[in-house]
PDB file of C-alpha atoms in Angstrom:
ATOM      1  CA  UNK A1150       1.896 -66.926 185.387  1.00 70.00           C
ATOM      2  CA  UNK A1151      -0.284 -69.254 186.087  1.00 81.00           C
ATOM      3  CA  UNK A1152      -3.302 -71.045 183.267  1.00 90.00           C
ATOM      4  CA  UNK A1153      -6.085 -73.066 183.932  1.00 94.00           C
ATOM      5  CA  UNK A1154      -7.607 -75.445 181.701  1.00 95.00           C
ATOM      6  CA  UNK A1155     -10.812 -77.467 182.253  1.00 97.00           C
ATOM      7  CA  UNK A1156     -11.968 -80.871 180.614  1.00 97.00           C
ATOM      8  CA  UNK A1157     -13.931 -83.771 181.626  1.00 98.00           C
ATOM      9  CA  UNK A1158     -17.260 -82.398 180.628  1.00 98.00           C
ATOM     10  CA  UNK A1159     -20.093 -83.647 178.885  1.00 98.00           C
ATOM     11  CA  UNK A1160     -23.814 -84.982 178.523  1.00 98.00           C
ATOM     12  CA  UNK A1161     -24.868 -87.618 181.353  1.00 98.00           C
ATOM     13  CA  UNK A1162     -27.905 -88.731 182.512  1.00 98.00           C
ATOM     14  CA  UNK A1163     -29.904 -88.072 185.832  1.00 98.00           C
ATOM     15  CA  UNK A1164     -28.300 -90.158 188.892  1.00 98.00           C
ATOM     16  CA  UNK A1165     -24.893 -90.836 186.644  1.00 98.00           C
ATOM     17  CA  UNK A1166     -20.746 -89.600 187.405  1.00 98.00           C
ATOM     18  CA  UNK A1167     -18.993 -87.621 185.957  1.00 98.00           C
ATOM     19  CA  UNK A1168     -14.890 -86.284 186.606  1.00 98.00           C
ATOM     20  CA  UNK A1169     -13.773 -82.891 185.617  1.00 98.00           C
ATOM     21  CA  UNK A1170     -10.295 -82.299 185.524  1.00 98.00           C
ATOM     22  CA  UNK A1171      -8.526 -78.836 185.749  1.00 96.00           C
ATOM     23  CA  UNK A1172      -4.902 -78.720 184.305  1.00 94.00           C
ATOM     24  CA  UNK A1173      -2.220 -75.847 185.696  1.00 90.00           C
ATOM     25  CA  UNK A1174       0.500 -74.578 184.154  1.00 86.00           C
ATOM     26  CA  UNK A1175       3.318 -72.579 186.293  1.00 71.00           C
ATOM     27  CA  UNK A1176       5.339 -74.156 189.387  1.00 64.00           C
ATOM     28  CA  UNK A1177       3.548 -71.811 191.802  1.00 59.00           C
ATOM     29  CA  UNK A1178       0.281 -74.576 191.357  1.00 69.00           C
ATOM     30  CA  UNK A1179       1.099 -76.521 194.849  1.00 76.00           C
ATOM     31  CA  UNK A1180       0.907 -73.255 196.453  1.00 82.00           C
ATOM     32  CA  UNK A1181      -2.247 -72.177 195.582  1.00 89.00           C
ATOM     33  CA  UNK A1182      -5.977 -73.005 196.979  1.00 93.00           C
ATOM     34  CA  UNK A1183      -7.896 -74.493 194.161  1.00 94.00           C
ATOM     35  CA  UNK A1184     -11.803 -74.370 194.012  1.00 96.00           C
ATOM     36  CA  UNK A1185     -14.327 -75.350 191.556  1.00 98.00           C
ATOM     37  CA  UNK A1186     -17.651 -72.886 190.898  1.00 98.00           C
ATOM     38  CA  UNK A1187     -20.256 -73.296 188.281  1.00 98.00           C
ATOM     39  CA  UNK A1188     -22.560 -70.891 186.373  1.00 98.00           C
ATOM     40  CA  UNK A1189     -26.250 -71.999 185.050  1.00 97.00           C
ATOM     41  CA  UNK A1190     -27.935 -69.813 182.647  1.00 93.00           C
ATOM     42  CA  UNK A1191     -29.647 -66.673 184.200  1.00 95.00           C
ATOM     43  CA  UNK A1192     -27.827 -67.412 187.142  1.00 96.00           C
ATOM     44  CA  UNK A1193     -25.030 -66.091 189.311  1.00 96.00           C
ATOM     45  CA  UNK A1194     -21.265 -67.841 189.338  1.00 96.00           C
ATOM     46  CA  UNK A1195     -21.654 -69.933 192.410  1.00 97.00           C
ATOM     47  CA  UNK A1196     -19.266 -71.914 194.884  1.00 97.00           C
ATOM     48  CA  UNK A1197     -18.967 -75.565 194.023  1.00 98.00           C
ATOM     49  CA  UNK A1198     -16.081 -76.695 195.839  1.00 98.00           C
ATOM     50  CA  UNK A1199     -12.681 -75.915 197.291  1.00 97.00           C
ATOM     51  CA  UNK A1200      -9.146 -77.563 198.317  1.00 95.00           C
ATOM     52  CA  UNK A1201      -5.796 -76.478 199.803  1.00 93.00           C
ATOM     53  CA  UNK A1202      -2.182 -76.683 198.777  1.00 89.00           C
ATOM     54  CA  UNK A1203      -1.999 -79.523 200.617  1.00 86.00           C
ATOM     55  CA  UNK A1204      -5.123 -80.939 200.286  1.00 87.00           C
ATOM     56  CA  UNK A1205      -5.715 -81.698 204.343  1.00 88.00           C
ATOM     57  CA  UNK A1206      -9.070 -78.999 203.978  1.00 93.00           C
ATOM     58  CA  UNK A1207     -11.719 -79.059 201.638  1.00 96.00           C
ATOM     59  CA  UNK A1208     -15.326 -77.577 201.445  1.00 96.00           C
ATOM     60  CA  UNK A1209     -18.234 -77.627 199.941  1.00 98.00           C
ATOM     61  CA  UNK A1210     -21.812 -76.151 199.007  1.00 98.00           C
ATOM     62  CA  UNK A1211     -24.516 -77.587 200.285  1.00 98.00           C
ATOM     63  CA  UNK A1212     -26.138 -78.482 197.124  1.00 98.00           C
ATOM     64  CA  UNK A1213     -23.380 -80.691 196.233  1.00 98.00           C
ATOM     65  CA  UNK A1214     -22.014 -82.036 200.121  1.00 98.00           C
ATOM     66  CA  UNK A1215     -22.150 -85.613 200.061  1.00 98.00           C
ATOM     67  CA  UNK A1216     -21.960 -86.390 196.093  1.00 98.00           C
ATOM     68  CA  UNK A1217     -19.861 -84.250 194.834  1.00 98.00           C
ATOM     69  CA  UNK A1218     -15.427 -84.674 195.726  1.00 98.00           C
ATOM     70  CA  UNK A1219     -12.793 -82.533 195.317  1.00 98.00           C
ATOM     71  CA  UNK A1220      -9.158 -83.863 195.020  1.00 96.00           C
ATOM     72  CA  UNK A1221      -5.898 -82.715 193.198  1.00 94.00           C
ATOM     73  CA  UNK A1222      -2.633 -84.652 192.357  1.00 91.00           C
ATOM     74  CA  UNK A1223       0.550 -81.923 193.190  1.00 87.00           C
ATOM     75  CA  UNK A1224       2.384 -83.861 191.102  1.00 87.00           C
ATOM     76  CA  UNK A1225       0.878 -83.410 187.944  1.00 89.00           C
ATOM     77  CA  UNK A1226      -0.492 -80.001 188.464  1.00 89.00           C
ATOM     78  CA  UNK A1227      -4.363 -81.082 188.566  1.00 93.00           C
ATOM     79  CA  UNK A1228      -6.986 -80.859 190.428  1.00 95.00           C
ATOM     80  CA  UNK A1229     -10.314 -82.902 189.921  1.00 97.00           C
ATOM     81  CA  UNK A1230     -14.094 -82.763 190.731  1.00 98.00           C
ATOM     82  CA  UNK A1231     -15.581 -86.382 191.316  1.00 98.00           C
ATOM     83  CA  UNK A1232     -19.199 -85.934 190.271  1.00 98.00           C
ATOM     84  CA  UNK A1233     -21.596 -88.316 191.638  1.00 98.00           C
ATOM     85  CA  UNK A1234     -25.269 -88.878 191.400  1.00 98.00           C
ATOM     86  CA  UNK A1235     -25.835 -85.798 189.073  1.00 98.00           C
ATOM     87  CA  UNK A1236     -28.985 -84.290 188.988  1.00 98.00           C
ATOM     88  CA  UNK A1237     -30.620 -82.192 186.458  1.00 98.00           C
ATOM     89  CA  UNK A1238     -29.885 -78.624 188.541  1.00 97.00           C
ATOM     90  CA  UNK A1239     -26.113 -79.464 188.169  1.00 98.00           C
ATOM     91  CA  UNK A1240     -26.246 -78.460 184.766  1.00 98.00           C
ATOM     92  CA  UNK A1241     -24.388 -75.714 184.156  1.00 98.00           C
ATOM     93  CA  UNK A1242     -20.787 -74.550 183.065  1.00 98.00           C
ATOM     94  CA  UNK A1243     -17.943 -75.598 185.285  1.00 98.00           C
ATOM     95  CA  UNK A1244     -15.522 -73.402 185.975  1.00 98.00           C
ATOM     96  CA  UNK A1245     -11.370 -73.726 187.646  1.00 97.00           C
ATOM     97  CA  UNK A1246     -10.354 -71.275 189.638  1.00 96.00           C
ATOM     98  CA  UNK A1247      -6.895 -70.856 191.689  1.00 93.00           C
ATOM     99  CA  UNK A1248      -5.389 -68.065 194.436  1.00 91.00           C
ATOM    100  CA  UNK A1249      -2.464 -68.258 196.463  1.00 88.00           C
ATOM    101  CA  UNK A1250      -3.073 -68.934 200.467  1.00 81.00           C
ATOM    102  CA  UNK A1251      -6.522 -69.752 201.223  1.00 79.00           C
ATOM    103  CA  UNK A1252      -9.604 -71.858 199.653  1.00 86.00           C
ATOM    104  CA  UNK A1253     -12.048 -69.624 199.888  1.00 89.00           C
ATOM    105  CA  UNK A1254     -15.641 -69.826 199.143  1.00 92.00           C
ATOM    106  CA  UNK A1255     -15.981 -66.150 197.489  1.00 93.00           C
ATOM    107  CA  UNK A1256     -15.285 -66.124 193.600  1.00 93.00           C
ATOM    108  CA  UNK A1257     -13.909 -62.510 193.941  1.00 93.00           C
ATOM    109  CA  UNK A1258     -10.833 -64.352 195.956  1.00 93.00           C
ATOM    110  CA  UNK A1259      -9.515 -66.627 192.798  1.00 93.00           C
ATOM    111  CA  UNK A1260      -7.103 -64.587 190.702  1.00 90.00           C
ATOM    112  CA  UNK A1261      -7.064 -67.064 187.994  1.00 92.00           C
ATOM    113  CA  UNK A1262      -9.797 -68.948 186.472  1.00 95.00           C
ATOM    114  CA  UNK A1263     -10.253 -71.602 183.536  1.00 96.00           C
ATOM    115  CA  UNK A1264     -12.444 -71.245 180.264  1.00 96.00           C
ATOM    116  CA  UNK A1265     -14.555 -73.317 181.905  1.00 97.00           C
ATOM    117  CA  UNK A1266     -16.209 -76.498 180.692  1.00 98.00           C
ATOM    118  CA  UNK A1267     -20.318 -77.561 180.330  1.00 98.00           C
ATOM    119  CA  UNK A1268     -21.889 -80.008 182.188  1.00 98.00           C
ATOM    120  CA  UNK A1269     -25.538 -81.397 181.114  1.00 98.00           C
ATOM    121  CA  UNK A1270     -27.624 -83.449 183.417  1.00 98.00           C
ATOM    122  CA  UNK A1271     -30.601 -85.249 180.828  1.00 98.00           C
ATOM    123  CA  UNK A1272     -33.934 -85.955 182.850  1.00 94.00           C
TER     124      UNK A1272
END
């Protein structure tokens, strides 16, 4: 049994940071890739970015390579996305998701996923 829950978000200005936070219940968390997508209106769930158990591999979309971080503290059961130099097309709700053995960029892979938690870029 495993929950997700998402926080961090907000309203932030073009070119500002922002850190999401995604909080796991259940002792199976260290076992489990961890990945962060987003969904904008009228658009598809997309791949943000991704982490293993043990944090040595991590990956990203293109949109967001280079400003964008993915991290996550075992110990606490959390995993984070270090937003950096938002821009207005990174609005959108942010969504946790977790599945056991792999990191994968797919959305159909996670078997758990968060509520999920808005993020609004201001031009």
């Amino acid at each position: 049994q495993v929950q997700l829950v998402e926080s961090g978000g907000g309203l932030v200005q073009a070119g500002g940071s922002l850190r999401l936070s995604c909080a796991a219940s259940g002792r199976i968390f260290s076992n489990y890739g961890m990945g962060w997508f987003r969904q904008a209106p009228g658009k598809e769930r997309e791949f943000v970015a991704s982490i293993s158990g043990n944090s040595i591999i991590t990956t990203y979309a293109d949109s967001v390579k280079g400003r964008f971080t993915i991290s996550r503290d075992n110990a606490k059961n959390t995993v984070y996305l270090q937003m950096n130099s938002l821009k207005v097309e990174d609005t959108a709700v942010y969504y946790c998701a977790g599945a056991p053995g792999t990191w994968a960029r797919s959305r159909f892979e996670y078997a758990y996923w968060g509520q999920g938690t808005q993020v609004t870029v201001s031009s």
